[in-house]
């Protein structure tokens, strides 16, 4: 199968490059800058990512360009463009001021295949402290902005292109066109990577891999594990047993609703209500890290006890997706995240690992779910923390506090799903690119607030009480904080600018209907410096 290799030099947007390439129905792999796969005939092109480094830093990441340059097409992005120039005899110098934000291509070579289909003054996104002031011999400038002479350049003798802007971000309005020109026209992608082809190929591979063996899978109710379960069910049917553990801190009616959804999908699911055990072990514990450890430990114990009952099982299936497996580089060059496995499973179980979604990004997982006919409300579910509402309750956990938070959160999430807005321009493009189903009419789409948001939830400030007045009585109850963020991968996130009329309606409904709450706040902090969850 054809593939594009993306060499990661530590940029925060490297995964976004990968997603954009996959959106072109082309398979790609993200690899650390120093792990280019040699002698792989399936590689049809290479993209060099950005980096937090300057090419002049002693610790800067470097790659031997001769491994691929002159053999297959190469595209350098930001640091990648500067590294190519610096290595081949050009000049990279510190810019007078950091070039960050929107810029327009005031000049570009419309005859160059990289810019085929571009319109005049196309908007691009810059983010760099250094700038290219001279390009190597046998290279030519193919695009400029008002402030950046060599916004893009290309070799006159080899299939090498480089851009100092970021075509992968939404702010580069024709960035997808540029990547299409490189991946499809220049590299010659056959564009045969799609959700339908993935399902067909993966089901066949799972049948060959597993045969008549039995598989167990831990369901969370989230997108990844649900899609993995349906995919495995298509391949091996009743030889798959799914285990769904209720720790008592799911959203309101979630255990009942998700079990119903799974049964409608024809899955063989065992539901385990272990809420009493979790509440007992969490009694009096308020430290966030300790809460997480207790819940993680108890989950493993409950899951293992149920898994041992599945005699003859030889495989453990996980909803691991590609971002979980990509080796990420921090500024020291050390691997800080690599492939993860479920911890705590007894060695005597001797289970082999099965990860049917291991090559997919989150938006691709959703497309695969739609390809298999899964209900939309399962596919578009927001990420939800494993410890559940326990990390959205400040202080110790009690069934009553969970009840209060469930009721308030239910009003908030239902409100987000019901409130529709019309979007156009960049906002519409962002939502559509995330895989949200919507019809464009007159340049606009209508979607719910829920589908515009990466993640939303309610936090109970149970360690705080505030004074209020209801009727003629003074109240002294808890505030709740509403949280909603927009993001592409949860590495960074911005607070969602929700409409005032929506916030007023939700606030009134929560205060009027949820006993124990008399004040509603809205969290307007971004990540960084804040995190998406409070604990």
Short mmCIF file of C-alpha atoms in Angstrom, two decimals:
data_model
loop_
_atom_site.label_atom_id
_atom_site.label_comp_id
_atom_site.label_asym_id
_atom_site.label_seq_id
_atom_site.Cartn_x
_atom_site.Cartn_y
_atom_site.Cartn_z
CA UNK A 1 0.00 0.00 0.00
CA UNK A 2 1.28 3.47 -0.91
CA UNK A 3 2.18 5.79 1.94
CA UNK A 4 3.59 9.19 2.78
CA UNK A 5 6.19 9.38 5.56
CA UNK A 6 5.96 12.42 7.86
CA UNK A 7 9.19 12.97 9.76
CA UNK A 8 8.43 14.56 13.12
CA UNK A 9 10.83 17.25 14.34
CA UNK A 10 8.71 17.98 17.42
CA UNK A 11 6.04 20.30 16.05
CA UNK A 12 2.68 20.55 17.82
CA UNK A 13 0.97 20.31 14.42
CA UNK A 14 2.70 17.17 13.13
CA UNK A 15 -0.36 15.03 13.83
CA UNK A 16 -2.46 17.61 12.03
CA UNK A 17 -0.31 17.14 8.92
CA UNK A 18 -1.03 13.42 9.16
CA UNK A 19 -4.76 14.01 9.45
CA UNK A 20 -4.76 16.29 6.42
CA UNK A 21 -2.93 13.66 4.36
CA UNK A 22 -5.38 10.97 5.48
CA UNK A 23 -8.26 13.26 4.47
CA UNK A 24 -6.85 12.98 0.96
CA UNK A 25 -7.57 9.22 1.13
CA UNK A 26 -3.85 8.55 1.39
CA UNK A 27 -2.18 6.42 4.05
CA UNK A 28 0.65 8.05 5.99
CA UNK A 29 2.89 7.24 8.93
CA UNK A 30 4.37 9.73 11.40
CA UNK A 31 7.87 8.80 12.49
CA UNK A 32 10.58 10.47 14.59
CA UNK A 33 12.95 12.53 12.42
CA UNK A 34 15.72 9.91 12.74
CA UNK A 35 13.70 6.82 11.86
CA UNK A 36 13.07 7.07 8.13
CA UNK A 37 12.28 3.57 6.83
CA UNK A 38 14.99 2.61 4.36
CA UNK A 39 14.33 0.45 1.29
CA UNK A 40 10.54 0.63 1.61
CA UNK A 41 9.11 0.67 -1.93
CA UNK A 42 5.65 1.69 -0.66
CA UNK A 43 6.90 5.19 0.36
CA UNK A 44 5.90 7.67 -2.36
CA UNK A 45 6.80 10.92 -0.60
CA UNK A 46 8.29 12.56 2.52
CA UNK A 47 7.10 15.56 4.53
CA UNK A 48 9.42 17.25 7.05
CA UNK A 49 7.47 18.86 9.91
CA UNK A 50 8.01 22.00 11.92
CA UNK A 51 9.96 22.09 15.19
CA UNK A 52 10.33 24.14 18.39
CA UNK A 53 14.05 24.41 17.56
CA UNK A 54 16.02 26.84 15.44
CA UNK A 55 18.29 25.16 12.87
CA UNK A 56 21.17 26.96 14.66
CA UNK A 57 20.50 25.34 18.05
CA UNK A 58 23.19 22.81 19.01
CA UNK A 59 20.46 20.36 20.04
CA UNK A 60 18.40 20.85 16.86
CA UNK A 61 17.05 17.67 15.28
CA UNK A 62 18.84 16.73 12.08
CA UNK A 63 18.19 14.12 9.39
CA UNK A 64 20.41 12.83 6.59
CA UNK A 65 18.58 14.20 3.55
CA UNK A 66 20.38 11.90 1.13
CA UNK A 67 18.27 8.98 2.41
CA UNK A 68 15.36 10.20 0.32
CA UNK A 69 16.15 13.49 -1.44
CA UNK A 70 16.47 12.96 -5.18
CA UNK A 71 14.74 9.57 -4.90
CA UNK A 72 11.15 10.53 -3.98
CA UNK A 73 9.31 13.87 -3.67
CA UNK A 74 10.05 15.91 -0.52
CA UNK A 75 8.06 18.73 1.11
CA UNK A 76 9.57 20.75 3.96
CA UNK A 77 7.20 22.69 6.23
CA UNK A 78 8.43 25.61 8.41
CA UNK A 79 11.47 24.13 10.25
CA UNK A 80 11.58 21.48 7.52
CA UNK A 81 11.94 24.23 4.90
CA UNK A 82 14.59 26.02 6.93
CA UNK A 83 16.49 22.79 7.58
CA UNK A 84 16.64 21.94 3.86
CA UNK A 85 17.91 25.43 3.00
CA UNK A 86 20.42 25.51 5.86
CA UNK A 87 21.76 22.03 5.07
CA UNK A 88 22.13 22.58 1.32
CA UNK A 89 23.95 25.91 1.47
CA UNK A 90 21.22 28.51 1.88
CA UNK A 91 20.98 30.96 4.76
CA UNK A 92 18.60 31.01 7.73
CA UNK A 93 18.72 33.99 10.08
CA UNK A 94 16.79 35.20 13.12
CA UNK A 95 13.86 37.33 12.02
CA UNK A 96 13.65 40.93 13.25
CA UNK A 97 10.44 39.91 14.96
CA UNK A 98 8.72 36.56 15.35
CA UNK A 99 6.52 35.97 12.30
CA UNK A 100 3.28 34.61 13.70
CA UNK A 101 -0.25 34.72 12.35
CA UNK A 102 -2.03 35.39 9.09
CA UNK A 103 -0.19 36.51 5.96
CA UNK A 104 -1.06 36.66 2.27
CA UNK A 105 0.88 35.29 -0.68
CA UNK A 106 1.36 38.47 -2.67
CA UNK A 107 3.32 36.57 -5.29
CA UNK A 108 3.44 32.89 -6.25
CA UNK A 109 4.38 30.83 -9.29
CA UNK A 110 1.05 29.61 -10.61
CA UNK A 111 2.86 27.31 -13.06
CA UNK A 112 4.55 25.38 -10.27
CA UNK A 113 2.67 22.13 -9.49
CA UNK A 114 2.68 22.91 -5.75
CA UNK A 115 0.50 25.99 -6.31
CA UNK A 116 -1.83 24.61 -8.96
CA UNK A 117 -5.34 26.00 -8.40
CA UNK A 118 -4.28 28.78 -5.99
CA UNK A 119 -6.01 32.16 -6.07
CA UNK A 120 -4.35 35.55 -5.70
CA UNK A 121 -3.47 36.81 -2.20
CA UNK A 122 -4.16 33.42 -0.66
CA UNK A 123 -4.09 33.55 3.15
CA UNK A 124 -1.46 31.41 4.92
CA UNK A 125 -0.42 30.95 8.56
CA UNK A 126 3.11 31.77 9.70
CA UNK A 127 4.72 30.63 12.96
CA UNK A 128 8.50 30.96 13.10
CA UNK A 129 11.26 32.98 14.76
CA UNK A 130 13.89 32.37 12.04
CA UNK A 131 13.48 33.16 8.36
CA UNK A 132 15.18 32.02 5.16
CA UNK A 133 17.25 34.87 3.68
CA UNK A 134 18.97 32.88 0.92
CA UNK A 135 18.13 29.59 -0.78
CA UNK A 136 20.60 26.99 -2.07
CA UNK A 137 21.94 26.90 -5.61
CA UNK A 138 19.68 25.25 -8.18
CA UNK A 139 16.62 26.30 -6.14
CA UNK A 140 14.15 29.09 -7.00
CA UNK A 141 11.66 31.18 -5.06
CA UNK A 142 8.05 30.22 -5.87
CA UNK A 143 6.09 32.33 -3.37
CA UNK A 144 6.46 35.45 -1.20
CA UNK A 145 4.49 37.46 1.34
CA UNK A 146 4.95 41.14 2.20
CA UNK A 147 7.41 40.21 4.96
CA UNK A 148 8.82 36.86 3.83
CA UNK A 149 10.64 36.77 0.49
CA UNK A 150 11.11 32.99 0.48
CA UNK A 151 7.69 31.92 1.70
CA UNK A 152 8.12 28.91 -0.61
CA UNK A 153 10.92 27.61 -2.81
CA UNK A 154 11.60 24.59 -5.00
CA UNK A 155 14.50 22.74 -6.58
CA UNK A 156 15.05 23.12 -10.31
CA UNK A 157 16.72 19.70 -10.56
CA UNK A 158 15.04 17.47 -7.97
CA UNK A 159 11.47 16.89 -6.70
CA UNK A 160 11.93 19.07 -3.60
CA UNK A 161 9.56 21.78 -2.34
CA UNK A 162 9.55 23.82 0.87
CA UNK A 163 7.17 26.32 2.50
CA UNK A 164 7.76 28.50 5.55
CA UNK A 165 4.03 28.63 6.35
CA UNK A 166 1.80 25.86 7.75
CA UNK A 167 -0.56 24.44 5.09
CA UNK A 168 -1.97 21.93 7.60
CA UNK A 169 -3.78 24.51 9.77
CA UNK A 170 -7.22 25.88 8.96
CA UNK A 171 -5.96 29.45 8.77
CA UNK A 172 -4.05 28.57 5.59
CA UNK A 173 -7.17 28.76 3.46
CA UNK A 174 -5.76 26.81 0.51
CA UNK A 175 -3.51 24.59 2.59
CA UNK A 176 -5.51 21.48 1.72
CA UNK A 177 -5.12 22.33 -1.97
CA UNK A 178 -1.34 22.60 -1.53
CA UNK A 179 -1.16 19.25 0.26
CA UNK A 180 -3.39 17.70 -2.41
CA UNK A 181 -1.06 19.04 -5.10
CA UNK A 182 1.91 17.46 -3.34
CA UNK A 183 0.38 14.15 -2.24
CA UNK A 184 -1.83 13.38 -5.23
CA UNK A 185 -0.34 15.20 -8.22
CA UNK A 186 3.37 15.20 -7.35
CA UNK A 187 3.69 11.96 -5.33
CA UNK A 188 1.07 10.10 -7.38
CA UNK A 189 -1.18 8.82 -4.59
CA UNK A 190 -3.91 6.50 -5.85
CA UNK A 191 -6.15 7.76 -3.00
CA UNK A 192 -7.24 4.25 -2.04
CA UNK A 193 -7.25 4.78 1.77
CA UNK A 194 -10.87 5.25 2.87
CA UNK A 195 -13.20 4.22 5.67
CA UNK A 196 -14.93 1.64 3.49
CA UNK A 197 -11.65 0.12 2.31
CA UNK A 198 -10.33 0.11 5.87
CA UNK A 199 -13.36 -1.81 7.14
CA UNK A 200 -13.13 -4.36 4.33
CA UNK A 201 -9.39 -4.90 4.74
CA UNK A 202 -9.41 -4.93 8.55
CA UNK A 203 -12.29 -7.40 8.84
CA UNK A 204 -10.42 -9.78 6.53
CA UNK A 205 -7.20 -9.32 8.54
CA UNK A 206 -8.99 -9.90 11.85
CA UNK A 207 -10.54 -13.12 10.55
CA UNK A 208 -7.11 -14.34 9.48
CA UNK A 209 -5.41 -13.15 12.70
CA UNK A 210 -7.94 -14.47 15.22
CA UNK A 211 -9.59 -17.38 13.45
CA UNK A 212 -11.93 -19.18 15.86
CA UNK A 213 -10.26 -17.79 19.00
CA UNK A 214 -12.24 -15.90 21.63
CA UNK A 215 -11.64 -12.22 22.34
CA UNK A 216 -12.52 -9.99 25.30
CA UNK A 217 -12.77 -6.21 25.06
CA UNK A 218 -13.29 -3.59 27.76
CA UNK A 219 -15.94 -1.11 26.64
CA UNK A 220 -16.04 2.43 28.00
CA UNK A 221 -19.00 3.79 26.06
CA UNK A 222 -16.62 6.06 24.15
CA UNK A 223 -16.07 6.27 20.40
CA UNK A 224 -12.85 4.27 20.12
CA UNK A 225 -13.83 1.17 22.09
CA UNK A 226 -17.32 1.17 20.54
CA UNK A 227 -16.03 1.27 16.95
CA UNK A 228 -13.42 -1.39 17.77
CA UNK A 229 -16.17 -3.63 19.17
CA UNK A 230 -18.41 -3.27 16.10
CA UNK A 231 -15.46 -3.91 13.78
CA UNK A 232 -14.49 -7.07 15.70
CA UNK A 233 -18.11 -8.17 15.79
CA UNK A 234 -18.23 -8.01 11.99
CA UNK A 235 -15.15 -10.23 11.86
CA UNK A 236 -15.72 -12.83 14.60
CA UNK A 237 -19.32 -12.38 15.84
CA UNK A 238 -20.17 -14.11 19.12
CA UNK A 239 -16.52 -15.04 19.74
CA UNK A 240 -16.20 -11.46 20.98
CA UNK A 241 -17.25 -10.75 24.58
CA UNK A 242 -17.40 -7.10 25.68
CA UNK A 243 -17.24 -6.03 29.33
CA UNK A 244 -18.73 -2.67 30.37
CA UNK A 245 -17.95 -1.68 33.97
CA UNK A 246 -20.14 0.90 35.72
CA UNK A 247 -18.09 2.56 38.46
CA UNK A 248 -21.04 4.73 39.47
CA UNK A 249 -19.58 7.94 38.10
CA UNK A 250 -20.85 7.85 34.54
CA UNK A 251 -23.20 10.52 33.20
CA UNK A 252 -26.90 10.39 34.03
CA UNK A 253 -28.50 7.15 32.75
CA UNK A 254 -25.35 6.45 30.73
CA UNK A 255 -24.92 2.83 31.80
CA UNK A 256 -28.52 2.01 30.85
CA UNK A 257 -28.44 3.96 27.56
CA UNK A 258 -25.08 2.63 26.38
CA UNK A 259 -26.01 -0.95 27.21
CA UNK A 260 -29.16 -0.50 25.14
CA UNK A 261 -27.13 0.92 22.23
CA UNK A 262 -24.70 -2.00 22.35
CA UNK A 263 -27.51 -4.54 22.40
CA UNK A 264 -29.11 -2.85 19.37
CA UNK A 265 -25.76 -3.19 17.58
CA UNK A 266 -25.85 -6.93 18.20
CA UNK A 267 -22.84 -6.97 20.52
CA UNK A 268 -22.33 -9.63 23.18
CA UNK A 269 -21.97 -7.33 26.21
CA UNK A 270 -21.67 -8.07 29.92
CA UNK A 271 -22.60 -5.10 32.09
CA UNK A 272 -21.07 -5.01 35.56
CA UNK A 273 -22.48 -2.62 38.18
CA UNK A 274 -19.57 -2.18 40.59
CA UNK A 275 -20.58 1.24 41.88
CA UNK A 276 -20.84 0.15 45.53
CA UNK A 277 -17.23 -1.03 45.56
CA UNK A 278 -15.96 2.19 43.96
CA UNK A 279 -17.93 4.48 46.29
CA UNK A 280 -16.75 2.51 49.34
CA UNK A 281 -13.09 2.68 48.31
CA UNK A 282 -13.34 6.40 47.47
CA UNK A 283 -15.02 7.37 50.76
CA UNK A 284 -13.26 10.35 52.34
CA UNK A 285 -10.63 10.65 49.58
CA UNK A 286 -10.25 14.16 48.14
CA UNK A 287 -6.77 14.17 46.57
CA UNK A 288 -7.21 14.09 42.76
CA UNK A 289 -4.29 11.76 42.06
CA UNK A 290 -5.35 9.34 44.78
CA UNK A 291 -8.90 9.29 43.39
CA UNK A 292 -7.57 8.41 39.95
CA UNK A 293 -5.35 5.63 41.32
CA UNK A 294 -8.17 4.07 43.34
CA UNK A 295 -10.52 4.11 40.37
CA UNK A 296 -7.85 2.68 38.07
CA UNK A 297 -6.99 -0.08 40.54
CA UNK A 298 -10.62 -1.00 41.16
CA UNK A 299 -11.40 -1.02 37.45
CA UNK A 300 -8.59 -3.46 36.75
CA UNK A 301 -9.75 -5.70 39.62
CA UNK A 302 -13.37 -5.73 38.43
CA UNK A 303 -12.43 -6.20 34.78
CA UNK A 304 -9.97 -9.00 35.57
CA UNK A 305 -12.50 -10.83 37.73
CA UNK A 306 -15.03 -10.77 34.89
CA UNK A 307 -12.44 -11.55 32.22
CA UNK A 308 -11.32 -14.69 34.07
CA UNK A 309 -14.85 -16.04 33.71
CA UNK A 310 -14.45 -15.99 29.94
CA UNK A 311 -12.72 -19.34 29.71
CA UNK A 312 -10.86 -19.99 26.51
CA UNK A 313 -10.27 -16.33 25.64
CA UNK A 314 -6.92 -15.86 23.90
CA UNK A 315 -7.04 -12.18 22.90
CA UNK A 316 -7.52 -8.83 24.64
CA UNK A 317 -8.88 -6.18 22.27
CA UNK A 318 -8.30 -2.46 22.82
CA UNK A 319 -9.56 0.69 21.17
CA UNK A 320 -6.01 2.03 20.85
CA UNK A 321 -5.80 4.62 18.06
CA UNK A 322 -2.85 5.99 16.12
CA UNK A 323 -2.10 9.10 18.26
CA UNK A 324 -1.70 6.75 21.26
CA UNK A 325 1.08 4.92 19.41
CA UNK A 326 2.98 7.79 17.78
CA UNK A 327 6.28 8.44 19.47
CA UNK A 328 6.22 12.08 20.53
CA UNK A 329 9.42 14.09 20.98
CA UNK A 330 9.97 16.70 23.63
CA UNK A 331 12.53 19.46 23.25
CA UNK A 332 15.32 17.22 24.61
CA UNK A 333 14.73 14.70 21.85
CA UNK A 334 13.72 11.94 24.26
CA UNK A 335 10.66 9.84 23.62
CA UNK A 336 7.98 10.97 26.07
CA UNK A 337 5.07 8.89 24.81
CA UNK A 338 5.09 5.59 23.00
CA UNK A 339 2.78 2.64 22.44
CA UNK A 340 0.61 1.99 25.50
CA UNK A 341 -0.94 -1.24 26.74
CA UNK A 342 -3.60 -1.86 29.38
CA UNK A 343 -1.79 -2.33 32.65
CA UNK A 344 -2.64 -4.65 35.48
CA UNK A 345 -3.78 -7.73 33.57
CA UNK A 346 -2.44 -10.86 35.28
CA UNK A 347 0.33 -12.58 33.32
CA UNK A 348 -1.32 -15.95 33.86
CA UNK A 349 -4.17 -14.83 31.61
CA UNK A 350 -1.65 -15.01 28.76
CA UNK A 351 -3.72 -12.86 26.40
CA UNK A 352 -2.47 -11.61 23.06
CA UNK A 353 -3.18 -7.99 22.13
CA UNK A 354 -5.55 -7.04 19.30
CA UNK A 355 -5.83 -3.37 18.25
CA UNK A 356 -8.01 -3.03 15.15
CA UNK A 357 -7.92 0.81 15.17
CA UNK A 358 -4.18 1.22 15.69
CA UNK A 359 -3.67 3.11 12.39
CA UNK A 360 -6.58 5.56 12.74
CA UNK A 361 -6.87 9.15 13.91
CA UNK A 362 -9.95 10.12 15.96
CA UNK A 363 -11.81 11.64 13.00
CA UNK A 364 -11.06 8.50 10.95
CA UNK A 365 -12.47 6.34 13.75
CA UNK A 366 -15.71 8.30 13.43
CA UNK A 367 -15.76 7.86 9.65
CA UNK A 368 -15.27 4.12 10.08
CA UNK A 369 -18.16 4.05 12.55
CA UNK A 370 -20.40 5.80 10.03
CA UNK A 371 -19.25 3.41 7.32
CA UNK A 372 -20.50 0.53 9.49
CA UNK A 373 -23.85 2.21 10.15
CA UNK A 374 -23.35 3.02 13.83
CA UNK A 375 -25.76 5.55 15.39
CA UNK A 376 -24.55 9.14 15.16
CA UNK A 377 -24.90 9.88 18.88
CA UNK A 378 -22.33 7.15 19.63
CA UNK A 379 -19.94 8.31 16.92
CA UNK A 380 -19.95 12.00 17.86
CA UNK A 381 -19.65 11.53 21.63
CA UNK A 382 -17.20 13.91 23.26
CA UNK A 383 -14.15 12.46 25.01
CA UNK A 384 -14.96 11.54 28.61
CA UNK A 385 -12.36 10.87 31.33
CA UNK A 386 -11.89 7.26 32.46
CA UNK A 387 -12.49 8.16 36.15
CA UNK A 388 -15.71 9.81 35.01
CA UNK A 389 -17.38 12.43 37.17
CA UNK A 390 -14.97 11.68 40.02
CA UNK A 391 -12.48 14.12 38.49
CA UNK A 392 -15.22 16.69 37.97
CA UNK A 393 -16.14 16.79 41.66
CA UNK A 394 -13.75 18.85 43.78
CA UNK A 395 -13.22 17.13 47.11
CA UNK A 396 -14.40 13.72 48.25
CA UNK A 397 -16.93 11.61 46.37
CA UNK A 398 -20.39 10.65 47.62
CA UNK A 399 -23.43 9.26 45.78
CA UNK A 400 -25.32 12.50 46.55
CA UNK A 401 -22.62 14.69 44.99
CA UNK A 402 -22.60 12.45 41.92
CA UNK A 403 -26.39 12.77 41.71
CA UNK A 404 -26.17 16.59 41.83
CA UNK A 405 -23.50 16.67 39.13
CA UNK A 406 -25.31 14.16 36.92
CA UNK A 407 -28.48 16.26 36.98
CA UNK A 408 -26.68 19.54 36.23
CA UNK A 409 -24.50 17.97 33.54
CA UNK A 410 -27.52 16.35 31.87
CA UNK A 411 -29.20 19.74 31.46
CA UNK A 412 -26.00 21.24 30.04
CA UNK A 413 -25.24 18.48 27.52
CA UNK A 414 -28.85 18.19 26.36
CA UNK A 415 -28.87 21.95 25.85
CA UNK A 416 -25.72 21.82 23.72
CA UNK A 417 -27.26 19.11 21.54
CA UNK A 418 -30.53 21.01 21.06
CA UNK A 419 -29.12 24.50 20.35
CA UNK A 420 -28.44 24.97 16.61
CA UNK A 421 -26.35 27.70 15.00
CA UNK A 422 -25.40 28.56 11.42
CA UNK A 423 -21.73 28.68 10.47
CA UNK A 424 -19.83 29.86 7.42
CA UNK A 425 -16.23 30.45 6.36
CA UNK A 426 -13.42 29.07 8.52
CA UNK A 427 -15.75 27.90 11.29
CA UNK A 428 -17.80 25.82 8.85
CA UNK A 429 -14.65 24.37 7.29
CA UNK A 430 -13.31 23.38 10.70
CA UNK A 431 -16.52 21.59 11.70
CA UNK A 432 -16.88 19.79 8.36
CA UNK A 433 -13.22 18.71 8.41
CA UNK A 434 -13.83 17.13 11.83
CA UNK A 435 -16.35 14.80 10.19
CA UNK A 436 -19.56 16.38 11.48
CA UNK A 437 -22.38 15.54 9.06
CA UNK A 438 -23.94 18.77 7.78
CA UNK A 439 -25.32 20.04 4.49
CA UNK A 440 -23.85 23.23 3.05
CA UNK A 441 -26.53 25.62 1.80
CA UNK A 442 -25.67 29.06 0.44
CA UNK A 443 -22.21 28.76 1.97
CA UNK A 444 -23.57 27.96 5.45
CA UNK A 445 -24.15 24.88 7.58
CA UNK A 446 -26.48 24.36 10.55
CA UNK A 447 -25.04 22.32 13.41
CA UNK A 448 -25.59 21.96 17.14
CA UNK A 449 -23.29 23.56 19.68
CA UNK A 450 -22.39 20.04 20.81
CA UNK A 451 -20.98 19.19 17.37
CA UNK A 452 -18.92 22.40 17.28
CA UNK A 453 -17.18 21.55 20.55
CA UNK A 454 -14.37 19.08 21.22
CA UNK A 455 -15.36 18.43 24.82
CA UNK A 456 -17.85 19.79 27.33
CA UNK A 457 -18.73 18.98 30.91
CA UNK A 458 -19.85 20.28 34.26
CA UNK A 459 -17.73 20.57 37.41
CA UNK A 460 -19.19 20.49 40.92
CA UNK A 461 -17.34 22.79 43.31
CA UNK A 462 -18.33 20.71 46.32
CA UNK A 463 -15.62 22.27 48.50
CA UNK A 464 -17.26 25.68 48.00
CA UNK A 465 -20.63 27.02 49.11
CA UNK A 466 -22.20 30.26 47.97
CA UNK A 467 -25.03 32.37 49.33
CA UNK A 468 -28.20 32.62 47.26
CA UNK A 469 -31.85 33.54 47.50
CA UNK A 470 -34.70 31.35 46.28
CA UNK A 471 -38.17 32.73 46.91
CA UNK A 472 -38.03 34.32 50.34
CA UNK A 473 -35.38 31.92 51.65
CA UNK A 474 -31.63 32.25 51.89
CA UNK A 475 -29.68 29.33 50.41
CA UNK A 476 -26.15 28.16 51.07
CA UNK A 477 -25.39 25.63 48.36
CA UNK A 478 -22.78 24.61 45.80
CA UNK A 479 -21.77 26.36 42.59
CA UNK A 480 -21.13 24.42 39.38
CA UNK A 481 -18.76 25.44 36.59
CA UNK A 482 -19.50 24.74 32.95
CA UNK A 483 -16.58 23.86 30.66
CA UNK A 484 -16.53 23.72 26.85
CA UNK A 485 -13.45 23.75 24.63
CA UNK A 486 -12.62 23.63 20.94
CA UNK A 487 -9.61 21.61 19.83
CA UNK A 488 -8.28 19.27 17.14
CA UNK A 489 -6.31 16.83 19.27
CA UNK A 490 -6.64 17.97 22.94
CA UNK A 491 -2.94 18.93 23.06
CA UNK A 492 -4.08 22.55 22.98
CA UNK A 493 -7.62 23.83 23.48
CA UNK A 494 -9.46 27.15 23.52
CA UNK A 495 -12.59 27.89 25.51
CA UNK A 496 -15.72 27.84 23.39
CA UNK A 497 -17.52 31.18 22.96
CA UNK A 498 -21.03 29.98 23.69
CA UNK A 499 -23.99 32.27 22.92
CA UNK A 500 -25.19 34.38 25.85
CA UNK A 501 -28.81 33.38 25.42
CA UNK A 502 -27.85 29.71 25.58
CA UNK A 503 -25.78 30.22 28.73
CA UNK A 504 -28.58 32.18 30.41
CA UNK A 505 -31.13 29.47 29.63
CA UNK A 506 -28.89 26.63 30.89
CA UNK A 507 -27.95 28.53 34.04
CA UNK A 508 -31.57 29.21 34.92
CA UNK A 509 -32.60 25.61 34.27
CA UNK A 510 -29.79 24.15 36.40
CA UNK A 511 -30.47 26.46 39.35
CA UNK A 512 -34.24 25.92 39.18
CA UNK A 513 -34.18 22.15 38.72
CA UNK A 514 -31.07 20.81 40.48
CA UNK A 515 -31.39 20.66 44.22
CA UNK A 516 -28.07 21.57 45.83
CA UNK A 517 -26.91 24.13 43.22
CA UNK A 518 -27.53 27.88 43.45
CA UNK A 519 -24.84 29.37 41.20
CA UNK A 520 -23.48 28.62 37.69
CA UNK A 521 -20.08 29.81 36.42
CA UNK A 522 -18.37 29.42 33.01
CA UNK A 523 -14.69 28.45 32.68
CA UNK A 524 -12.94 30.74 30.14
CA UNK A 525 -9.40 29.38 30.53
CA UNK A 526 -7.52 27.78 27.63
CA UNK A 527 -5.03 24.93 27.49
CA UNK A 528 -2.26 25.83 28.15
CA UNK A 529 -2.02 27.07 30.85
CA UNK A 530 -5.12 25.31 32.21
CA UNK A 531 -6.02 21.70 31.46
CA UNK A 532 -9.34 20.60 29.96
CA UNK A 533 -10.32 18.71 33.12
CA UNK A 534 -10.10 20.38 36.52
CA UNK A 535 -8.50 17.39 38.25
#
